[in-house]
XYZ file of C-alpha atoms in Angstrom:
564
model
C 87.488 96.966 81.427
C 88.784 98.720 84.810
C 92.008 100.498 84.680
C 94.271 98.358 87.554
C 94.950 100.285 90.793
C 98.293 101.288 90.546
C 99.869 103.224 93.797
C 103.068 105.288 94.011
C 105.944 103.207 95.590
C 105.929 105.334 98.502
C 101.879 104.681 99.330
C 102.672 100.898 99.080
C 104.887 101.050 101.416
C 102.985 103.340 104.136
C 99.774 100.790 103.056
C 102.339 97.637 103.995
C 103.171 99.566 107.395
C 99.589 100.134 108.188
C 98.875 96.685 107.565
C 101.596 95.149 109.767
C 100.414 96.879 112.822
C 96.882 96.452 111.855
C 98.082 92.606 111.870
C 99.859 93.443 115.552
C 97.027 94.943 117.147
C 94.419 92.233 115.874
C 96.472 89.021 116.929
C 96.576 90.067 120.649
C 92.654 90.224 120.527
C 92.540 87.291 118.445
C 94.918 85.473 120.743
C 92.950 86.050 123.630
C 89.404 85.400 121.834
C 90.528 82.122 120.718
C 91.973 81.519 124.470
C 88.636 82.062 125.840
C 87.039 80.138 123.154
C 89.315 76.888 123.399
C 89.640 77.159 127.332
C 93.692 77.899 127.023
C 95.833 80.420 128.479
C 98.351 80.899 125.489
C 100.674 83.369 123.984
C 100.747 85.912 121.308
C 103.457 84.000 120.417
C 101.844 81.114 120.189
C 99.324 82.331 117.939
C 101.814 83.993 115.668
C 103.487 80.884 115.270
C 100.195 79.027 114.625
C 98.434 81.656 112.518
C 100.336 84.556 111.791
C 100.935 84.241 108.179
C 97.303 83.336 107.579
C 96.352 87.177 109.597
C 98.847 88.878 107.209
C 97.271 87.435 104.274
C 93.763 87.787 104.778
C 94.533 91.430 105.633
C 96.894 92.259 102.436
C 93.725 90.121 100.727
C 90.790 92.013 102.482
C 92.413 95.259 101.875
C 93.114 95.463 97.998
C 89.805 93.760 97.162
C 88.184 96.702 98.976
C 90.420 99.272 97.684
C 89.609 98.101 94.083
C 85.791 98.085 94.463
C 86.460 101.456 95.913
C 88.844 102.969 92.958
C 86.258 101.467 90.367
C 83.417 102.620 92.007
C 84.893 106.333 92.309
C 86.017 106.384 88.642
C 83.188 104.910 86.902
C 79.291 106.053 87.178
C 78.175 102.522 88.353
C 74.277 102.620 88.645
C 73.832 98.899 89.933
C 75.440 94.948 89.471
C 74.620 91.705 88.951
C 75.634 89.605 91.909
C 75.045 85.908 92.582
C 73.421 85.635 96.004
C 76.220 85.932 98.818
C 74.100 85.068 101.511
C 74.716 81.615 102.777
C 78.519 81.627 101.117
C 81.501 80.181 103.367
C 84.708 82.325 103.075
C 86.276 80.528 105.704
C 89.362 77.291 104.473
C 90.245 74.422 105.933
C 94.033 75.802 106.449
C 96.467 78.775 105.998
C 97.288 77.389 102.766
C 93.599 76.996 101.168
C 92.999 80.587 101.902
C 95.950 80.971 98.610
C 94.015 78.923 96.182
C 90.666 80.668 97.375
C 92.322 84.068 96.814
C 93.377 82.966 92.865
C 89.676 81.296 92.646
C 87.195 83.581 90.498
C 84.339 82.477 92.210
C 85.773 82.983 95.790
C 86.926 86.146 94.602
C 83.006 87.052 93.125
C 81.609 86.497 96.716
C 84.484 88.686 98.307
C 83.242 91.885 96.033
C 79.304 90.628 96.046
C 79.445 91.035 99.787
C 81.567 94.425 99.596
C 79.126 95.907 97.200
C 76.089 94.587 99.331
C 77.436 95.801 103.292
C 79.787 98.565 102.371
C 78.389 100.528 98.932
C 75.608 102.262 97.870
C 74.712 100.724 94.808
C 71.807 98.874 93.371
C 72.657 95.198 93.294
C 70.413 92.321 91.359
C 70.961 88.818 93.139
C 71.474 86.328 90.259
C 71.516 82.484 90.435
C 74.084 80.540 88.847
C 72.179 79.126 86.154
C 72.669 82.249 84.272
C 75.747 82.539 83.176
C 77.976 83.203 85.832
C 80.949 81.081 86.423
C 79.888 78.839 89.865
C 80.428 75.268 91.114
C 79.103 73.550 88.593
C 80.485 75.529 85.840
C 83.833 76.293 86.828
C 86.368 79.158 84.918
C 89.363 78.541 83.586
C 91.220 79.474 86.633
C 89.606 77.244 89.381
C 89.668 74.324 86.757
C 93.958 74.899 86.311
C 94.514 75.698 89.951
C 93.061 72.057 90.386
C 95.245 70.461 87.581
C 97.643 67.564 88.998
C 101.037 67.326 87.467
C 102.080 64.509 84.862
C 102.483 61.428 87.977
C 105.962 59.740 87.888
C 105.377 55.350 86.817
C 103.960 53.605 89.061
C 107.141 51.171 90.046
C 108.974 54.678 90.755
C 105.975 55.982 92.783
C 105.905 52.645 94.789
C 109.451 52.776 95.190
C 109.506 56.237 97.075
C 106.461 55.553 99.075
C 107.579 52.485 100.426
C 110.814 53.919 101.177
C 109.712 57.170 102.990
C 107.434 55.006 104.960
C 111.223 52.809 105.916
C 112.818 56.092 106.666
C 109.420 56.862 108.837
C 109.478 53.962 110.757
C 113.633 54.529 111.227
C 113.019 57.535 112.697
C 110.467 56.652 114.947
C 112.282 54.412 116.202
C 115.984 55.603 116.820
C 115.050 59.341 117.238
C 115.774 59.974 120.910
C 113.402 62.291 123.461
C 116.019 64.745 123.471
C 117.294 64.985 120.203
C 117.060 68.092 117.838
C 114.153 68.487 115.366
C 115.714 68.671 112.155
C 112.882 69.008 109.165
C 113.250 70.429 105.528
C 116.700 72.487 106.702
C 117.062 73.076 103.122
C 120.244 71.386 102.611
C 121.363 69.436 100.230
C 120.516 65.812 101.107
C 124.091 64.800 101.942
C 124.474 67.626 103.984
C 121.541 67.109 106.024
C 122.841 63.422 106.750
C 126.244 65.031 108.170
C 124.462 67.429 110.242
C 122.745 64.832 111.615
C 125.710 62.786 112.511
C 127.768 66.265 113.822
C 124.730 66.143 116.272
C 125.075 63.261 117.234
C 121.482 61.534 116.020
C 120.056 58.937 113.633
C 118.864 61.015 110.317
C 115.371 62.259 110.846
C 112.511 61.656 107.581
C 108.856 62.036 108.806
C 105.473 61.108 106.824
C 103.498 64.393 105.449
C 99.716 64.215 107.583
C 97.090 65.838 106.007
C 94.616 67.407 108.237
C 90.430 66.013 108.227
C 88.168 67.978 106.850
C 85.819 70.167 109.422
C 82.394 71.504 108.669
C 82.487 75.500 109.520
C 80.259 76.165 112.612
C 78.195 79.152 112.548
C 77.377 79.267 116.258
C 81.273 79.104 116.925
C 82.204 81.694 114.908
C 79.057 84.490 116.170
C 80.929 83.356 119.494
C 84.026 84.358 118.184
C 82.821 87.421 116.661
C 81.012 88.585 119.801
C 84.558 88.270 121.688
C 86.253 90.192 118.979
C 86.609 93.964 120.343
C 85.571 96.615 117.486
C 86.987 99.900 117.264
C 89.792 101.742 114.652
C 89.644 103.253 111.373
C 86.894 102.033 108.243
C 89.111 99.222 107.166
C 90.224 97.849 110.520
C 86.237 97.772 112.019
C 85.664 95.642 109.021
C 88.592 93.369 108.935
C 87.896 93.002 112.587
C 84.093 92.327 111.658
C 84.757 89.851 109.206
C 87.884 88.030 110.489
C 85.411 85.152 112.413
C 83.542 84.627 109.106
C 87.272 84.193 107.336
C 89.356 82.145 109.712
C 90.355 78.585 108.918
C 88.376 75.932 110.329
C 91.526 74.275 111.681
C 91.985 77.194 114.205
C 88.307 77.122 115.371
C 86.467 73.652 114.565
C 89.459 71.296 114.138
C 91.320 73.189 116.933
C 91.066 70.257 119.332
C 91.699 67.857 117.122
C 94.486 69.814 115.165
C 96.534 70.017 118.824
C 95.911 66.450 119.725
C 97.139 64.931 116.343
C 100.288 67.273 117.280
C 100.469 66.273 120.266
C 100.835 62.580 119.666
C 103.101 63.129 116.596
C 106.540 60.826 116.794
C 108.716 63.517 117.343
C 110.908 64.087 120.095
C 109.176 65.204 123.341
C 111.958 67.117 124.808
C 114.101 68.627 121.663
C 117.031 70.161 122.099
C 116.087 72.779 119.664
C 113.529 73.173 116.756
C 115.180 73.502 113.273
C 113.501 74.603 109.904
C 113.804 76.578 106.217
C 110.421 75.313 105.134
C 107.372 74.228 107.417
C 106.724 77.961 109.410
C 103.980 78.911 107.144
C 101.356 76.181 105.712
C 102.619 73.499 108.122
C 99.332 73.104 110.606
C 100.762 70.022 112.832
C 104.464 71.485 112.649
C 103.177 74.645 114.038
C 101.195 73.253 116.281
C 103.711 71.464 117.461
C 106.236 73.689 117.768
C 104.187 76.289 119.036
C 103.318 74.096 122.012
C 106.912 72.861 122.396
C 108.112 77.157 122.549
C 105.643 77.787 125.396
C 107.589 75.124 127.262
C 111.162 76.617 126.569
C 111.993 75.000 123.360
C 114.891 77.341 121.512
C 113.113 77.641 117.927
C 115.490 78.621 115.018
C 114.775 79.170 111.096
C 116.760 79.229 108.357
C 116.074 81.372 105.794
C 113.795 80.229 102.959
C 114.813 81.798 99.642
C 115.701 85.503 98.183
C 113.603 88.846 99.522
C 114.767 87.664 103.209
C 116.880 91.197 104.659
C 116.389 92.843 101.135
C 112.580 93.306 100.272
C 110.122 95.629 101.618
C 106.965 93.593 100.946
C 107.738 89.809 101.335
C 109.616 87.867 103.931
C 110.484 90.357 106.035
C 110.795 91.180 109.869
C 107.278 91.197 110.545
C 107.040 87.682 108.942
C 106.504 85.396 111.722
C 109.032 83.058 110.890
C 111.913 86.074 111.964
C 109.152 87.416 114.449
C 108.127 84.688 116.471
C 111.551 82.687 116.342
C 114.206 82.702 118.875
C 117.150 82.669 115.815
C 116.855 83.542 112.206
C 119.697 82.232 110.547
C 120.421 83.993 107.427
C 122.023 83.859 104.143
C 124.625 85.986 104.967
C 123.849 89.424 105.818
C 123.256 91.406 109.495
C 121.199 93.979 110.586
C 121.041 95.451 113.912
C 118.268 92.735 115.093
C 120.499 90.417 117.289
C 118.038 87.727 116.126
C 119.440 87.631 112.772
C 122.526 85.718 112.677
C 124.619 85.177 109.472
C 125.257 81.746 108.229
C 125.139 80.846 104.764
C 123.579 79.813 101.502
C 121.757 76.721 102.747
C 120.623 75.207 99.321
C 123.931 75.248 97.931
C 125.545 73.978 100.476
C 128.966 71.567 99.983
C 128.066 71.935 96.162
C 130.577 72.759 93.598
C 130.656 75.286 91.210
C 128.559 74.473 87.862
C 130.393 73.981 84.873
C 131.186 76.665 82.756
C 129.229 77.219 79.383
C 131.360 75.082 76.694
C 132.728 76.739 73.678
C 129.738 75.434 71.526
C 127.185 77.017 73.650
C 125.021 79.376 71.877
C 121.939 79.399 73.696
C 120.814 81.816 76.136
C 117.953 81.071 79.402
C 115.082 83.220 80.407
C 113.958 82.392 83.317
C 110.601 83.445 83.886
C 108.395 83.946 86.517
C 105.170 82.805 87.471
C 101.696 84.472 87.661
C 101.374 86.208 91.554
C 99.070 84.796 93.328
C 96.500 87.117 94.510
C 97.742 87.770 98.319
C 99.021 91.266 98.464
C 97.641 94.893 99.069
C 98.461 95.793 95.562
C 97.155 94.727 92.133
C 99.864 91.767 91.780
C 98.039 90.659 88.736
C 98.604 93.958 86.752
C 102.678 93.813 87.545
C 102.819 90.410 86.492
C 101.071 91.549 83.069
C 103.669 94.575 83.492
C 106.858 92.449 83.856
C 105.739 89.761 80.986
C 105.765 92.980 78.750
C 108.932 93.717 80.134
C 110.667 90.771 78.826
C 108.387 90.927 75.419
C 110.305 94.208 74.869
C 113.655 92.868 75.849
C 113.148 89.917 73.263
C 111.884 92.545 70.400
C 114.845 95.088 70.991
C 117.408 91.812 69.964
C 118.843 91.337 66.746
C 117.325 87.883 65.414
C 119.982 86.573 64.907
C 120.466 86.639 69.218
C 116.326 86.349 69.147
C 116.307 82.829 67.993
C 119.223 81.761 70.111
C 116.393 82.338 73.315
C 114.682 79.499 75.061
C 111.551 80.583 77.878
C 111.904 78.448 80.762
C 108.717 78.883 82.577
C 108.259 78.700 86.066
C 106.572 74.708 86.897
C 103.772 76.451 88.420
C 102.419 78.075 85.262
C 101.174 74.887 84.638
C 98.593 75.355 87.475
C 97.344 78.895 86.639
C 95.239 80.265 83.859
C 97.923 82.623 82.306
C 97.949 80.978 79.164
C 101.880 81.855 79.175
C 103.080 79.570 76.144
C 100.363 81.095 74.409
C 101.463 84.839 75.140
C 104.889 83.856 74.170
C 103.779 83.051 70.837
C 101.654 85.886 70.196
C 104.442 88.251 71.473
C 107.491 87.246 70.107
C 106.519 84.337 67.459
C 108.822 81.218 67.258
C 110.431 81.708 70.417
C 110.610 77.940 72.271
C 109.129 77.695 75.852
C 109.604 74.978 78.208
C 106.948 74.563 80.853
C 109.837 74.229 83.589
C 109.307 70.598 84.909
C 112.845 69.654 84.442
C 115.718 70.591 86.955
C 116.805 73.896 85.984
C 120.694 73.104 85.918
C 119.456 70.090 83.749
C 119.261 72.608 80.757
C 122.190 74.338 80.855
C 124.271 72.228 78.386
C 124.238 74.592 75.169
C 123.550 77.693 77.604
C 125.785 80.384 77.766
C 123.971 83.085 79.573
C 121.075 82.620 82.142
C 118.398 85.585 82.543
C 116.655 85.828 85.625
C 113.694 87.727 84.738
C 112.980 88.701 88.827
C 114.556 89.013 92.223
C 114.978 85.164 92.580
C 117.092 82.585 94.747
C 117.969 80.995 91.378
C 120.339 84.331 90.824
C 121.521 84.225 93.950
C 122.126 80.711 93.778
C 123.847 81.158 90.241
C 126.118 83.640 91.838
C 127.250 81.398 94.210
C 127.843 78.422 91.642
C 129.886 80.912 89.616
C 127.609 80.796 86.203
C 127.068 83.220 84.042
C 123.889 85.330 84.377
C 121.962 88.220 85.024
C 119.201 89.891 86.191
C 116.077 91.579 83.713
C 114.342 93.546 86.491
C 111.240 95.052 85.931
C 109.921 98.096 88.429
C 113.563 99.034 89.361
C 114.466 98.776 92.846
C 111.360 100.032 94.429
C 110.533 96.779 96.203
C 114.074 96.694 98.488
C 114.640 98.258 101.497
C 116.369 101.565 100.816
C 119.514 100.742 103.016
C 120.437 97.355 100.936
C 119.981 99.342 97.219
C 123.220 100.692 97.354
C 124.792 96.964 97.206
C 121.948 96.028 94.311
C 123.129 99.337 92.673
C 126.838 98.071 92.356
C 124.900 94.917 90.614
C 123.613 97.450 88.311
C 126.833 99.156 87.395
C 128.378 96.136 86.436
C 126.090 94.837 84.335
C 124.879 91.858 86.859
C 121.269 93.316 86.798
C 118.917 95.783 83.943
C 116.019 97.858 84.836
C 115.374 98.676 81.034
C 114.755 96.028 78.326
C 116.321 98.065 75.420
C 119.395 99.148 77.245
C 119.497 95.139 78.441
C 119.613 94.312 74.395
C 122.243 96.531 73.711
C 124.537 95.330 76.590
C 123.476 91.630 75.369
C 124.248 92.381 72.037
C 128.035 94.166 73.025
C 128.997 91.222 75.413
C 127.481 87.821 73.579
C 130.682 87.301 72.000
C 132.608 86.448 75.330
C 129.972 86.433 78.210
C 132.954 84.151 80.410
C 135.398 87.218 79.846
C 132.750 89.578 81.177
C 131.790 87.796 84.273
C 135.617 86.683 84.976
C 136.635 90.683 84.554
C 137.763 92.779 87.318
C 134.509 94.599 87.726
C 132.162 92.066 87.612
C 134.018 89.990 89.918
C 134.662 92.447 92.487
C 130.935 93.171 92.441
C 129.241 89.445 92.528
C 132.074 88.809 94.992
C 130.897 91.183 97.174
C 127.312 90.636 97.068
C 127.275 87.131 97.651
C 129.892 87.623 100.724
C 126.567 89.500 101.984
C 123.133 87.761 100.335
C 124.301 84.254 99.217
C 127.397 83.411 101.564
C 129.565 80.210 100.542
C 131.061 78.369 103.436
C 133.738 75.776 103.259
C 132.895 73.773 106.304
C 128.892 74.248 105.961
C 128.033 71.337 108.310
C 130.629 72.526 110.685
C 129.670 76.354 111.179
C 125.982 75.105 110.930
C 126.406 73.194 114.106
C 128.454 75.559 115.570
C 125.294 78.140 115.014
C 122.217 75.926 116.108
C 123.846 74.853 119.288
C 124.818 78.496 120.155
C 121.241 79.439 119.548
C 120.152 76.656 121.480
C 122.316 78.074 124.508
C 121.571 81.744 124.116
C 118.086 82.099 124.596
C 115.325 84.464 122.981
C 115.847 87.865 121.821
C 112.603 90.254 122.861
């Protein structure tokens, strides 16, 4: 088997960089390709808006595939390969979204190197049908059949309960939602505080029906249009990610374009918002984005809350060039500043008007690893191997335990696992045998009855949501601190020295080991306190009057215009 491609921290980040402005240069000629090619005259920002996240991706994609076949083909003396015949193969999805599952799909993922190996390589290549052997349509792997499993449906009274009343709460908001009136969808908030937002605004609570998109045939007269307005030019990589991008772009930007902006266009929303207000829809979202991208061009202030942990902190995921902070006119965060007057602090949005949880009863003898779930396969690096790298991680923290703290563990897996092909309850039990797992489908503070320490085995909201709730846990890091920017590690470092977070699995049994006894005493002492304190003052801010300063923030946004 191939050794992964593992980089140095440092050339992941200067790869990241590259990429960004790779992804900066190509949506101005993409923006005014796809102007030409639709007849419109709009913005980069527009097209950010409407198809930024989907650039970024199939760059970060594009780019490690390549540099794989490249590191393989430079350590290894490959003569020739068996390929199945890449000819007449569509790489292009339907959405932003599809182009996720198509990077986790094997076969997808065969085509992607076939064609690599064939245009790019000098290497003898055998074209194969799929009759042979090889995992194709008809005889799907492991993977593609789990990324297509459906969860366990809820009975069908409860099922025709919700539906009929989300389509009520449709019709409502049709109905009473004014021209003018803010558009309020998936803030984040807890319901309740949604509803009093709402009413601090002054408008009827809003709760639209989810539209999927039709289904569009991928045109390959289009697309040799497209390419042909494409300008070439640059370095190796960026003439062929500007060569292939018309062969990879979603059918709703190019096909279903028209009929993606009318379906936007005649959506019940309110024609003249005050301002446009999200935590969720920026990214996979085609009519929201449509939408709003439409609505910006016509002076609409556009604000986003912040979606989960990494936002401010990480060097690789959510960050400034995502184009939910770049292409909005307010990011309102969970807490911390920069020196980007975009960014404005607010607070921690899920855990908003909630109490603090409980703390562990005296009986409570269990502790909670929360676990990850299996990358999908969307960055520039080998996510893959440093999932495989951070399972081990917690393998070794569950070894280095005395049993009698070893069988007071319970796994909770992340839901998703349920949809990949990790196999994790099965790794679990060849690891570290007789250790429970729980595939993750129930609410998270639903099992924290017997708990009395939560592990957060990666950088997740849950910890910072924990922190805020004031419940006992910690952090089992894998890869130290590598993947934060290096003017927030200082703050993650006084996490460290109190114990909050461990970046070595034997060091993290020993400290387990010395504090089981009274985990409350530990996270009520000076030290520990000061430190969470501090942190979540910054990264998961609690406000007392969340509906209040949340008004207070969107209508000041909505007066103060864009920042360049």
């Amino acid at each position: 088997m191939c050794e992964a491609l593992v980089v140095s921290a440092e050339e992941r980040t200067g790869q990241f960089h590259q990429l960004q402005m790779l992804a900066k240069r190509l949506l101005d000629d993409v923006a005014a390709a796809l102007n030409r090619m639709h007849g419109t005259g709009h913005s980069s920002r527009y097209w950010r808006i409407l198809l930024g996240h989907w650039l970024q991706r199939y760059l970060s994609i594009l780019f490690n595939r390549h540099a794989t076949l490249r590191s393989a083909l430079e350590r290894y003396p490959i003569s020739h390969s068996r390929v199945l015949d890449v000819a007449n193969f569509d790489f292009s999805t339907g959405d932003t979204g599809e182009l996720i599952g198509a990077a986790n799909d094997p076969r997808w993922n065969h085509f992607l190197y076939a064609r690599l190996l064939r245009e790019l390589f000098e290497i003898r290549l055998e074209t194969i049908c799929e009759t042979t052997g090889v995992p194709g349509e008809a005889d799907k792997s492991d993977a593609l059949r789990a990324s297509e499993t459906v969860p366990p449906e809820r009975p069908a009274a409860v099922r025709r309960l919700r539906t009929t009343a989300r389509k009520l709460l449709a019709a409502a908001s049709k109905r009473l939602t004014r021209d003018t009136d803010a558009l309020i969808i998936n803030s984040y908030l807890p319901p309740r505080q949604e509803i009093l937002l709402f009413a601090a605004l002054g408008q009827v609570p809003q709760k639209w029906d989810i539209r999927s998109l039709p289904r569009w045939p991928a045109d390959p007269a289009l697309r040799a249009r497209l390419k042909a307005l494409l300008p070439d030019g640059g370095e190796p990589f960026e003439q062929l990610a500007r060569a292939w991008l018309p062969d990879f772009l979603p059918r709703c930007f190019l096909e279903g374009y028209s009929a993606l902006t009318s379906m936007a266009e005649q959506l019940p929303w309110p024609r003249r918002p005050r301002f446009i207000f999200t935590s969720n829809n920026f990214d996979s979202d085609e009519l929201f984005k449509a939408w709003t991208a439409a609505q910006v061009e016509q002076g609409r202030p556009y604000i986003v809350g912040q979606h989960g942990a990494g936002y401010g902190t990480h060097q690789f995921f959510q960050t400034r060039f995502a184009p939910e902070h770049s292409a909005s006119d307010r990011f309102l965060t969970w807490g911390w500043r920069d020196d980007d007057q975009r960014n404005v602090p607010a607070f921690l949005l899920k855990t908003a008007g909630r109490k603090p949880l409980p703390r562990p009863t005296a009986d409570a003898d269990r502790m909670l690893l929360v676990a990850p779930v299996v990358a999908n396969q969307i960055t520039h690096w080998d996510s893959i191997h440093e999932f495989a790298c951070n399972q081990e991680f917690q393998f070794n923290w569950v070894r280095a335990l005395p049993p009698k703290l070893r069988k007071k563990i319970t796994v909770r897996l992340h839901h998703g696992a349920a949809h990949k092909n990790w196999r994790d309850v099965e790794r679990w039990a060849d690891a570290v045998p007789g250790i429970p797992v729980d595939t993750g489908t129930a609410p998270l503070e639903a099992q924290l009855g017997r708990v009395r320490l939560v592990v957060f085995a990666y950088d997740s909201t849950g910890m910072l949501e924990f922190m805020d709730l004031d419940r006992p846990s910690i952090g089992l890091w894998y890869g130290g601190l590598d993947h934060l920017l290096p003017e927030v590690r200082d703050d993650y470092l006084a996490l460290v020295d109190a114990g909050l977070i461990h970046l070595d699995p034997e060091s993290a049994a020993a400290w387990t080991v010395r504090h089981w006894d009274d985990i409350p005493g530990w996270w009520d002492s000076p030290v520990v306190s000061h430190a969470r304190k501090a942190f979540s003052h910054k990264y998961a801010r609690r406000d007392e009057t969340p509906v209040r300063t949340l008004r207070h923030l969107l209508l000041a946004a909505n007066s103060s215009g864009r920042v360049a």
